[in-house]
PDB file of C-alpha atoms and ligand atoms in Angstrom:
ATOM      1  CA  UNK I 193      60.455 -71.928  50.372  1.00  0.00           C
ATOM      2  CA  UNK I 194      63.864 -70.842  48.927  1.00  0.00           C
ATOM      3  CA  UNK I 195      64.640 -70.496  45.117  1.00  0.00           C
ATOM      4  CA  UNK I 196      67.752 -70.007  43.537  1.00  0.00           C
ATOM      5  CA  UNK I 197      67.806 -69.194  39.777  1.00  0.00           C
ATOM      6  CA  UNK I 198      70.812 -70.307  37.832  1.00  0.00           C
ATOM      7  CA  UNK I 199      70.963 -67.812  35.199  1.00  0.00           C
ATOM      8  CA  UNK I 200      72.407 -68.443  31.770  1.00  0.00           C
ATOM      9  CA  UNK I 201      71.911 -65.691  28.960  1.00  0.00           C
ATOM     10  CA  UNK I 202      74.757 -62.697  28.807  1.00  0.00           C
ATOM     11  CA  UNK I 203      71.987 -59.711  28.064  1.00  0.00           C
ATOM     12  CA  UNK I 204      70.376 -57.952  30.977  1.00  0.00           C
ATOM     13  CA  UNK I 205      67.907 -57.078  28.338  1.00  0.00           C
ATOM     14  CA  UNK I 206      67.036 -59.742  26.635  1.00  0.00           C
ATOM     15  CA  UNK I 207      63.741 -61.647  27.220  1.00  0.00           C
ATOM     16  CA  UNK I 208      65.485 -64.247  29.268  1.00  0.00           C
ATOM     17  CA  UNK I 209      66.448 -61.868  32.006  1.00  0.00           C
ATOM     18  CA  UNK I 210      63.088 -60.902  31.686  1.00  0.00           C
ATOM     19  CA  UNK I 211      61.757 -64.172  32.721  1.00  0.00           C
ATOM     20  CA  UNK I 212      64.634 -63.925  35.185  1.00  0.00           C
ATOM     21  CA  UNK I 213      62.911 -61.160  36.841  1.00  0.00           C
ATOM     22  CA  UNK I 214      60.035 -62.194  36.795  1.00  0.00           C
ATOM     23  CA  UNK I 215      60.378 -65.813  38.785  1.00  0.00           C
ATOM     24  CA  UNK I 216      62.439 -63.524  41.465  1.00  0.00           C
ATOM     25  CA  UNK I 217      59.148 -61.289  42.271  1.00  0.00           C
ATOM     26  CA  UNK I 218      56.557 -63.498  41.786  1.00  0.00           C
ATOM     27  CA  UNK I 219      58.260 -65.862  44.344  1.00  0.00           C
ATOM     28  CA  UNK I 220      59.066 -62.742  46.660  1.00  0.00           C
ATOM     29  CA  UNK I 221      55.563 -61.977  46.597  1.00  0.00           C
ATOM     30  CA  UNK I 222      54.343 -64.573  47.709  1.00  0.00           C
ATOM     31  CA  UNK I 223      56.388 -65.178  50.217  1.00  0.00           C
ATOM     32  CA  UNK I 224      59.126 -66.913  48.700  1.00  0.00           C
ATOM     33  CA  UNK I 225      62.874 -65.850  48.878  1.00  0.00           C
ATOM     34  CA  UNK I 226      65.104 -65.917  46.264  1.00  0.00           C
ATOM     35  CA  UNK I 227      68.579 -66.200  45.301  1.00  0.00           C
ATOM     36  CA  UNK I 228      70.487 -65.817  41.584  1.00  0.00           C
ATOM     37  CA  UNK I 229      73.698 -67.153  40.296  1.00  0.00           C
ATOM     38  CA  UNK I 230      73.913 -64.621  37.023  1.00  0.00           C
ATOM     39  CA  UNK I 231      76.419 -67.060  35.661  1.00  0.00           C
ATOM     40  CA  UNK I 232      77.429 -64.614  33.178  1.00  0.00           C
ATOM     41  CA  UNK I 233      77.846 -61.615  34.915  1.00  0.00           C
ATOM     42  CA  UNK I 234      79.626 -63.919  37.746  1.00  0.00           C
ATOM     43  CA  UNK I 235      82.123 -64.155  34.378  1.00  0.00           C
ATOM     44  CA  UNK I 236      82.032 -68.200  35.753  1.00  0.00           C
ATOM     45  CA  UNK I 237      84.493 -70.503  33.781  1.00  0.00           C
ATOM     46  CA  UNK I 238      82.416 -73.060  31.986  1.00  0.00           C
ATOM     47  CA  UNK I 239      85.426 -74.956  31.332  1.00  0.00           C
ATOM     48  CA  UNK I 240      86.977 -77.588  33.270  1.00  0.00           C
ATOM     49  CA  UNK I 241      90.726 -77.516  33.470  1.00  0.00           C
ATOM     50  CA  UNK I 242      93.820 -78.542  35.405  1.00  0.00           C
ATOM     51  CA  UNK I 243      94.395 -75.089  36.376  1.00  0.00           C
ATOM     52  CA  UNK I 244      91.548 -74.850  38.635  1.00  0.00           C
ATOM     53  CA  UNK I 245      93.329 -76.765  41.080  1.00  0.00           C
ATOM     54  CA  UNK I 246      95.784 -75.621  43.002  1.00  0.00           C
ATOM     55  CA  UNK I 247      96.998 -79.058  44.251  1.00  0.00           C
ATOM     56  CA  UNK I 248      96.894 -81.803  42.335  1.00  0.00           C
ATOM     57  CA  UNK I 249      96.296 -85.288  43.681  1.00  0.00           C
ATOM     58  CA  UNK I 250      98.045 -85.941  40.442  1.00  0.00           C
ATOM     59  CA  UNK I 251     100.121 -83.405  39.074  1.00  0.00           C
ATOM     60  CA  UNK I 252     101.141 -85.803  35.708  1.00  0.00           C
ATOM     61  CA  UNK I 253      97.933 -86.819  34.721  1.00  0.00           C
ATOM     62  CA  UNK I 254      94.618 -84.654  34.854  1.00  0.00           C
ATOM     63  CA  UNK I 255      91.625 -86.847  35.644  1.00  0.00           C
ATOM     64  CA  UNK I 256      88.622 -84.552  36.428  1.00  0.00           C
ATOM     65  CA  UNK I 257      86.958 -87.261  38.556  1.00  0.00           C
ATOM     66  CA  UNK I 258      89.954 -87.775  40.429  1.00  0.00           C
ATOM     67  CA  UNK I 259      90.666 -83.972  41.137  1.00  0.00           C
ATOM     68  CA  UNK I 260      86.985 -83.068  41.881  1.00  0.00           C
ATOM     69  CA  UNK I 261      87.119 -85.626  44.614  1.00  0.00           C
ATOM     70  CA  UNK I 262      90.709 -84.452  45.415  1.00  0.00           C
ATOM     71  CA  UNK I 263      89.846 -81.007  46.268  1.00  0.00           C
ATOM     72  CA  UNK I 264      86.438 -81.812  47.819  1.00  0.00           C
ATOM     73  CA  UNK I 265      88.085 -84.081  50.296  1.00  0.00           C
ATOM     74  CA  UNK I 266      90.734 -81.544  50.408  1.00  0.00           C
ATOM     75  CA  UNK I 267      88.896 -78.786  51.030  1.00  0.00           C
ATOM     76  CA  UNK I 268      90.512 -76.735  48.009  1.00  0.00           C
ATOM     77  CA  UNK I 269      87.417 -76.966  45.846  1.00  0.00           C
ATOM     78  CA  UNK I 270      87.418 -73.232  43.624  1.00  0.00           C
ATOM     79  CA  UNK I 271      85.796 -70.428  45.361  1.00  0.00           C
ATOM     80  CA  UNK I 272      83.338 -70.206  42.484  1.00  0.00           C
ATOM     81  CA  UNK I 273      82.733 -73.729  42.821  1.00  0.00           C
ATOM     82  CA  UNK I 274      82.316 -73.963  46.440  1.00  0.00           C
ATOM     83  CA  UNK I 275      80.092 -71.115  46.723  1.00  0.00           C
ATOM     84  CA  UNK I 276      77.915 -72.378  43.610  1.00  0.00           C
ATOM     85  CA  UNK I 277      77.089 -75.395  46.111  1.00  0.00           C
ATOM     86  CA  UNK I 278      76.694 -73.136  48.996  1.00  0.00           C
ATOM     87  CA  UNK I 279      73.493 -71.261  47.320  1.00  0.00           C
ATOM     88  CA  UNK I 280      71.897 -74.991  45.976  1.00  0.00           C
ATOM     89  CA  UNK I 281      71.996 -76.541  49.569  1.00  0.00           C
ATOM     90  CA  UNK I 282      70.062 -73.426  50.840  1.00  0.00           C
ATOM     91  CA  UNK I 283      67.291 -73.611  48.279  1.00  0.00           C
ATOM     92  CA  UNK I 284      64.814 -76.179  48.225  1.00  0.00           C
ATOM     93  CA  UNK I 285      63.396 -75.027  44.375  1.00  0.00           C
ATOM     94  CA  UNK I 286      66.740 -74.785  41.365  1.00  0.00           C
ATOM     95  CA  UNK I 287      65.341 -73.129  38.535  1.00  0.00           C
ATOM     96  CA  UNK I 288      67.191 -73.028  35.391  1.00  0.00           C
ATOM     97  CA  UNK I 289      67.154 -70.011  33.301  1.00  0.00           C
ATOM     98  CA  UNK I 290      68.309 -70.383  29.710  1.00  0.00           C
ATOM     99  CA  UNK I 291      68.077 -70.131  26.040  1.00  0.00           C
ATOM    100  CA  UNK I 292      67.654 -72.970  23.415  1.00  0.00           C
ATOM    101  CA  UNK I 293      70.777 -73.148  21.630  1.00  0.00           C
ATOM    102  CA  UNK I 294      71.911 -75.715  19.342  1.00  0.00           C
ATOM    103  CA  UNK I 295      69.128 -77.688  20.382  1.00  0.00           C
ATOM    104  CA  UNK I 296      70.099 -77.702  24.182  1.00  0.00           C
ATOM    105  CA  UNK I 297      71.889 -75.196  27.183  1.00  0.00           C
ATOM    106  CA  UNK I 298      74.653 -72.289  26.696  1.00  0.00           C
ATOM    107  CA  UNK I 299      77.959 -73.864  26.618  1.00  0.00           C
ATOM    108  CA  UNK I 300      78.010 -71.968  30.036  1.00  0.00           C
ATOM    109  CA  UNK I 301      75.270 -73.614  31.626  1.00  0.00           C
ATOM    110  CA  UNK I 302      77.024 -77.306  30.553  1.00  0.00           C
ATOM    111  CA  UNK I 303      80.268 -76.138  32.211  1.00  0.00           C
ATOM    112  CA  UNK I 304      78.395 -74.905  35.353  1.00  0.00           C
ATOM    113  CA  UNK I 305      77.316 -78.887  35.740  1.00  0.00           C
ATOM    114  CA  UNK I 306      80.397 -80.100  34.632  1.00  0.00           C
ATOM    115  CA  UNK I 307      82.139 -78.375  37.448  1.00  0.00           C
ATOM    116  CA  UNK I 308      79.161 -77.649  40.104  1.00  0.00           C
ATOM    117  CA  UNK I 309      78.300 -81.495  40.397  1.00  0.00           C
ATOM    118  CA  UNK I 310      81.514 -82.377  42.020  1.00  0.00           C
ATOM    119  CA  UNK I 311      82.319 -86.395  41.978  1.00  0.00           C
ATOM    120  CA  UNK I 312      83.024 -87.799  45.134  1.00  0.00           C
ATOM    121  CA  UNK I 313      81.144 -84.825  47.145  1.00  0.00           C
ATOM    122  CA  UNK I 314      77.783 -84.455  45.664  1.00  0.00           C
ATOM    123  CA  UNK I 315      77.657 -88.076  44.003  1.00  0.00           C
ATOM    124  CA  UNK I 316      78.741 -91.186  44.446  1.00  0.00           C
ATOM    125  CA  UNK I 317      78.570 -94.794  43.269  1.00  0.00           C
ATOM    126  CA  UNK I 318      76.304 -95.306  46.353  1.00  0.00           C
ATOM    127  CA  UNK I 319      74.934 -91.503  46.464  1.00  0.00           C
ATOM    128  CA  UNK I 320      72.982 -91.044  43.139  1.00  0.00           C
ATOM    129  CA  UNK I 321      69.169 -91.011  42.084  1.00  0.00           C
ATOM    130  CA  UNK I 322      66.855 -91.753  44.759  1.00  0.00           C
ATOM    131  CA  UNK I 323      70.120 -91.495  47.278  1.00  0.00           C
ATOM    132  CA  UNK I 324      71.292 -88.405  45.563  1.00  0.00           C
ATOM    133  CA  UNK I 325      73.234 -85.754  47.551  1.00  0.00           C
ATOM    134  CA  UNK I 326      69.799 -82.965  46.538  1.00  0.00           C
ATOM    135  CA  UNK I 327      67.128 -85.274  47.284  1.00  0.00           C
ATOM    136  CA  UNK I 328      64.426 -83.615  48.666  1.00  0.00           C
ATOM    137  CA  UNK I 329      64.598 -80.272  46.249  1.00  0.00           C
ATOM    138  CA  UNK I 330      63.302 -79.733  43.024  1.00  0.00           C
ATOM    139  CA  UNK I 331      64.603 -78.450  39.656  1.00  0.00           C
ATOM    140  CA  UNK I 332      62.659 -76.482  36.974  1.00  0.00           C
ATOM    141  CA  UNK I 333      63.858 -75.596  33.260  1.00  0.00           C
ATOM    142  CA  UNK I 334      62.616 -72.643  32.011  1.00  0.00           C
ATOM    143  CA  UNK I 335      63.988 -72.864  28.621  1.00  0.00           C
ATOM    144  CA  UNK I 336      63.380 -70.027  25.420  1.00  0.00           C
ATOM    145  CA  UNK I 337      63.582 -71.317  22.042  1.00  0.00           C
ATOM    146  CA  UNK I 338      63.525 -68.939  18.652  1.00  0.00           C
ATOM    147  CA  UNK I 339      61.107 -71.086  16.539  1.00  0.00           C
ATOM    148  CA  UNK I 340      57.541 -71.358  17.097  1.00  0.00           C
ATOM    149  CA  UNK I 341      55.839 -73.726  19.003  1.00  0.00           C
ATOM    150  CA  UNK I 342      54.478 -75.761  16.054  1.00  0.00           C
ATOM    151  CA  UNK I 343      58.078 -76.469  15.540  1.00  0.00           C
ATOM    152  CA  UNK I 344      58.542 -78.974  18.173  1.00  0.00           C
ATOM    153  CA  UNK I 345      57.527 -82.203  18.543  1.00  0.00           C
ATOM    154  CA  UNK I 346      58.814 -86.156  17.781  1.00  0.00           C
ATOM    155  CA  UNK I 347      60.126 -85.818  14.162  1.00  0.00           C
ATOM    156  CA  UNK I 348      59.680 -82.198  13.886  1.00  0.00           C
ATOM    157  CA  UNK I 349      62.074 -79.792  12.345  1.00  0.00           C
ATOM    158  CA  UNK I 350      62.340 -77.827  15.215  1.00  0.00           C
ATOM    159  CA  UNK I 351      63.237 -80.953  17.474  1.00  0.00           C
ATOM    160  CA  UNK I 352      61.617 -82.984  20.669  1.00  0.00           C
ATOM    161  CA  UNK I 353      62.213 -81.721  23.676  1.00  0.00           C
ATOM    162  CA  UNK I 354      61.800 -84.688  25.275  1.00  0.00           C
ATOM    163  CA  UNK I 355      64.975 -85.590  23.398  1.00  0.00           C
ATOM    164  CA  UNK I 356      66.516 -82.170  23.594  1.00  0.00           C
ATOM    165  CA  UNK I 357      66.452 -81.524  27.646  1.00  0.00           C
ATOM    166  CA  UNK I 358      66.850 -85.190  28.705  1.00  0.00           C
ATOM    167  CA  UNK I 359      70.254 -84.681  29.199  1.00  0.00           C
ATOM    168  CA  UNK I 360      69.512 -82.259  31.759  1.00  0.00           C
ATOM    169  CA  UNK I 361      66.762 -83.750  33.296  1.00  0.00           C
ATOM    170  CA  UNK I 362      68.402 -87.127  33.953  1.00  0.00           C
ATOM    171  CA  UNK I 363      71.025 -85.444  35.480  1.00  0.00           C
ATOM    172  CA  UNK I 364      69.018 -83.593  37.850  1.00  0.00           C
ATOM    173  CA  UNK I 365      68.361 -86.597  38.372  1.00  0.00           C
ATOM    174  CA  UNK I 366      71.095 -88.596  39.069  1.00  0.00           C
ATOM    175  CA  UNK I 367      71.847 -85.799  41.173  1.00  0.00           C
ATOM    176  CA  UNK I 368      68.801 -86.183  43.229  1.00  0.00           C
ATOM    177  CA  UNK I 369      66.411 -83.653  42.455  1.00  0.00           C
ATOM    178  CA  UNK I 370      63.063 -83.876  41.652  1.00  0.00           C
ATOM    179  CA  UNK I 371      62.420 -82.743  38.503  1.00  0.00           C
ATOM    180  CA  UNK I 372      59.593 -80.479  37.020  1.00  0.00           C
ATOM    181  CA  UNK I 373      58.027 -80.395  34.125  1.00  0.00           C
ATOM    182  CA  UNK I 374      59.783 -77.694  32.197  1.00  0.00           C
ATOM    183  CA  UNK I 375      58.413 -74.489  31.247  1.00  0.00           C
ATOM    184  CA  UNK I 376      59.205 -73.470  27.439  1.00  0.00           C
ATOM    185  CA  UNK I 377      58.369 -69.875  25.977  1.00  0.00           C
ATOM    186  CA  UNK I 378      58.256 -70.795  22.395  1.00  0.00           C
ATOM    187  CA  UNK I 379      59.106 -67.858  19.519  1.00  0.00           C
ATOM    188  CA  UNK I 380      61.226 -65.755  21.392  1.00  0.00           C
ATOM    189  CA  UNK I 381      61.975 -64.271  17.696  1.00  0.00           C
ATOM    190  CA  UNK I 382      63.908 -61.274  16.441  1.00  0.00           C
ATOM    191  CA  UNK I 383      67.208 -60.672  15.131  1.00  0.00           C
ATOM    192  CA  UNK I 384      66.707 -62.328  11.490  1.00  0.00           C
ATOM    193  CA  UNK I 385      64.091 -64.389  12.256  1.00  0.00           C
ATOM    194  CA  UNK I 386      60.427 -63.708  12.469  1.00  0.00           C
ATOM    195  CA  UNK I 387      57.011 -65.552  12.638  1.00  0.00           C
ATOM    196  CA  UNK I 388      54.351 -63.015  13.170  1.00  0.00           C
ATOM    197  CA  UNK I 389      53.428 -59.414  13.452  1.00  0.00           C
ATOM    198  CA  UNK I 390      55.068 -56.910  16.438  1.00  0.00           C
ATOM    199  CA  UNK I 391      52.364 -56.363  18.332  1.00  0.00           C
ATOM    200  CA  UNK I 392      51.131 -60.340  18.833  1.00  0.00           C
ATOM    201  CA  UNK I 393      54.322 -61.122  19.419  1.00  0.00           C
ATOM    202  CA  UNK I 394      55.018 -58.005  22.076  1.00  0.00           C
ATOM    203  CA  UNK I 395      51.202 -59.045  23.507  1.00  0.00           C
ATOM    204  CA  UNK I 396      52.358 -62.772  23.458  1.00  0.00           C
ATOM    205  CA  UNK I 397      55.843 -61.872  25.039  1.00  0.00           C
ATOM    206  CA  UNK I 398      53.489 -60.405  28.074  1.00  0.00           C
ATOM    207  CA  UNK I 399      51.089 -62.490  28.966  1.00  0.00           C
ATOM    208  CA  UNK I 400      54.304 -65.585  28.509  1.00  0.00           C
ATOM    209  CA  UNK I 401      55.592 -63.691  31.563  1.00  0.00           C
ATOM    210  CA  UNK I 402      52.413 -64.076  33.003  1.00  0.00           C
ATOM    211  CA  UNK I 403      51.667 -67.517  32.193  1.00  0.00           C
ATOM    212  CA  UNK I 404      55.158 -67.955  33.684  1.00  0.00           C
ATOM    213  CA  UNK I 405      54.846 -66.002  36.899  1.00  0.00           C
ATOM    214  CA  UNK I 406      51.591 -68.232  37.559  1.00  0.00           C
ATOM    215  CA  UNK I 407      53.818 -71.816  37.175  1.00  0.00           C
ATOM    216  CA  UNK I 408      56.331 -70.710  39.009  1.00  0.00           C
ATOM    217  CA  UNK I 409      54.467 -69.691  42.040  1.00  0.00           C
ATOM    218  CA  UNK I 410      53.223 -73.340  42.164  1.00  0.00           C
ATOM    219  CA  UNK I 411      56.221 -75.558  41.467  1.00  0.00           C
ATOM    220  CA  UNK I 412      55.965 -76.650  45.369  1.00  0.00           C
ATOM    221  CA  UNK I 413      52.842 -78.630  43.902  1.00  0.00           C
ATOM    222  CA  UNK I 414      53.532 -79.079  40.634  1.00  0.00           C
ATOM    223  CA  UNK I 415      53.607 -83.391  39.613  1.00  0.00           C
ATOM    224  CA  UNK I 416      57.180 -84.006  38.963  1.00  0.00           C
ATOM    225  CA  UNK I 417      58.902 -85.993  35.937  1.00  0.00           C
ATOM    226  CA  UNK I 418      58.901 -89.804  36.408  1.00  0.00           C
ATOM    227  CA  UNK I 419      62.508 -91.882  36.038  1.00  0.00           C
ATOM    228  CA  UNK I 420      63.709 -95.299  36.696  1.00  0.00           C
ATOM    229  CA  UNK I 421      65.257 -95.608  39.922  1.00  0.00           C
ATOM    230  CA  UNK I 422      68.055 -98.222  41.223  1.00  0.00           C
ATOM    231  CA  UNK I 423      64.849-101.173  41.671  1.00  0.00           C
ATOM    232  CA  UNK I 424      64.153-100.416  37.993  1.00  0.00           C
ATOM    233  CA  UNK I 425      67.410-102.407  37.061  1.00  0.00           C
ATOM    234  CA  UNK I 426      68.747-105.911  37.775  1.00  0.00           C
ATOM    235  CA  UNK I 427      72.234-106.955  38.736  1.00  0.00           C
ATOM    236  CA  UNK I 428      73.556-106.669  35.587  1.00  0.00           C
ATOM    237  CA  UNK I 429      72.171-103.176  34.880  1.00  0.00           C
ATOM    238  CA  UNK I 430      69.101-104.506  32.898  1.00  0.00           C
ATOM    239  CA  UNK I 431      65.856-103.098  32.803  1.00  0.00           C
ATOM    240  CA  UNK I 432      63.346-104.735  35.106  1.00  0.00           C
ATOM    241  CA  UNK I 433      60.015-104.838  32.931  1.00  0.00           C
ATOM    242  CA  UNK I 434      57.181-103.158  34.274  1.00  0.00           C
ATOM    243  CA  UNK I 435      54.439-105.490  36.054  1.00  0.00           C
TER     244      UNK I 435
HETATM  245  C1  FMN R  90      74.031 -69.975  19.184  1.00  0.00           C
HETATM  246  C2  FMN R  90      72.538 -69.983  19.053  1.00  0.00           C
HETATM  247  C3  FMN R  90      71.913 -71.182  18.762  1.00  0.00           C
HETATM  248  C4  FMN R  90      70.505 -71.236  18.690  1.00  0.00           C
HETATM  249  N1  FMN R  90      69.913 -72.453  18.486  1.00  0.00           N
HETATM  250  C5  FMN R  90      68.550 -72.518  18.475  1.00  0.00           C
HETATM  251  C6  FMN R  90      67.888 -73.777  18.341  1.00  0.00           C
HETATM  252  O1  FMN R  90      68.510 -74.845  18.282  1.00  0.00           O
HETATM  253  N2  FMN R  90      66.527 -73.794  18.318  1.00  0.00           N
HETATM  254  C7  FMN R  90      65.782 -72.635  18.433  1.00  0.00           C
HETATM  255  O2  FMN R  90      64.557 -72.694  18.403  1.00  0.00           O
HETATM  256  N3  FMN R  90      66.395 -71.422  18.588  1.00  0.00           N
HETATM  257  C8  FMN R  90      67.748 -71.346  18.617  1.00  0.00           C
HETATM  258  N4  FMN R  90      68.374 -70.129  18.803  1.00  0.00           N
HETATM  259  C9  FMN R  90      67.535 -68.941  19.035  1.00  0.00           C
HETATM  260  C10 FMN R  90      67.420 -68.667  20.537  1.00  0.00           C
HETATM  261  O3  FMN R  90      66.849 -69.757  21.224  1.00  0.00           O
HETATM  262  C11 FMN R  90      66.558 -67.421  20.767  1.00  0.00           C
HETATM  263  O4  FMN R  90      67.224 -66.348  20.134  1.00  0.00           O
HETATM  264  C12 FMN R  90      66.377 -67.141  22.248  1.00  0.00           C
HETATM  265  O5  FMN R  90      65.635 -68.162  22.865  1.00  0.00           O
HETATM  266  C13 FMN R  90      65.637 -65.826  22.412  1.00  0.00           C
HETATM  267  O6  FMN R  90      65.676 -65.419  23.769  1.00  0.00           O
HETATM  268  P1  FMN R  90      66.503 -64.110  24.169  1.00  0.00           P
HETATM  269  O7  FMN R  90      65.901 -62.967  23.380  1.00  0.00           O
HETATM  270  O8  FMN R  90      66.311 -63.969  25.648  1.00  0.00           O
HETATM  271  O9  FMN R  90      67.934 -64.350  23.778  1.00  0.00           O
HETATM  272  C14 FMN R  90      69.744 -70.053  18.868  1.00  0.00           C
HETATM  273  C15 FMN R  90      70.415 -68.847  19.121  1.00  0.00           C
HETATM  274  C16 FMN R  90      71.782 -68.810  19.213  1.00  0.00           C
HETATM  275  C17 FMN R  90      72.456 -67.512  19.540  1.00  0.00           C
END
């Protein structure tokens, strides 16, 4: 199997690169191989703009749908772009590396999609879901939050992630992949904010990356995320009732 981690967090020391890491040898030991975007340290533009294309099916009006398929059909997609794709059609496991903030991904991780998942290349009106341009590889959030688990949860203060990473996970989705349950390392504290004593939270910390190197060497197995498909909806974009 071949991963690629898409790597969001801008501190090679922080407790995300950590986990970073640690996916990268625990796959390479057992067998795996393993690629990273380090979409920081690639200093990739999260932002989608005119000025990433260098000719314009329209030069008067900037549609993003209509430039994305522009260039793809082009061939004048962004180097950064283009080689972003070339690294997810070699894997067949996408992991997704990132922080909680504001209650979902870095505003460099959103950018990454918004330019990455290129509209009239890697979906279509005909090539989406269970047609999508990744079918056949799967996607796995491993997501770090700074409250404690007890925090989570339908109605919580802390949010539901069910809620919170939907977003992502339906696009993965729509996109194709199949999608894993995510892996969440709750009370990744410090700076400010602090829930329990240093040394359970530097023994918790370690046996998290653990706990993490053991789920990550399985995600080939692992049950993935049910979502409705195109047969889940009538004509008129209704949901078909179950039964
Ligand atoms: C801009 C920003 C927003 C944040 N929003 C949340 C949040 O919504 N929920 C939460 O639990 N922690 C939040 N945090 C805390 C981070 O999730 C936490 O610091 C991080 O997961 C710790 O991992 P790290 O040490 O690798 O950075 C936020 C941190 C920052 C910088």
């Amino acid at each position: 199997m071949h991963a690629h981690i898409i790597h969001a967090h801008p501190e090679p020391g922080s407790y995300n690169s950590a986990l970073m890491r640690t996916a990268e040898t625990a796959l390479a030991e057992v067998g795996h191989t393993v690629t990273t975007s380090d979409l920081y340290g690639l200093g990739f533009d999260p932002v989608e703009k005119p000025q990433h294309y260098i000719r314009r099916e329209n030069p008067d009006c900037f549609a993003a749908l209509a430039e994305q398929r522009h260039a793809w059909n082009e061939g004048t997609l962004p180097d950064e772009v283009r080689l972003e794709i070339e690294k997810l059609e070699k894997a067949d496991l996408v992991i997704f590396q990132f922080p909680l903030w504001w209650h979902g991904p870095p505003a460099i991780l959103k950018g990454w999609m918004d330019r990455v998942f290129v509209s009239g290349g890697l979906y279509t009106s005909r090539m989406r879901y269970g047609t999508g341009y990744f079918r056949g590889k799967r996607a796995l959030l491993s997501v770090t939050t700074g409250a404690p688990v007890h925090a989570f949860g339908p109605g919580s203060r802390g949010g539901d992630f069910d809620t919170m990473l939907w977003p992502l996970h339906y696009s993965l989705h729509y996109m194709g992949f199949d999608v894993l349950p995510p892996y969440i390392s709750y009370g990744i504290q410090g700076h400010g904010y602090s829930y329990e004593g240093e040394d359970s939270l530097r023994d918790r910390l370690a046996g998290n990356l653990c706990d993490w190197a053991s789920y990550v060497t399985h995600a080939g197995s692992l049950e993935t995320l049910q979502f409705p498909d195109w047969d889940d909806w009538d004509e008129n974009d209704q949901a078909l009732q179950a039964g």
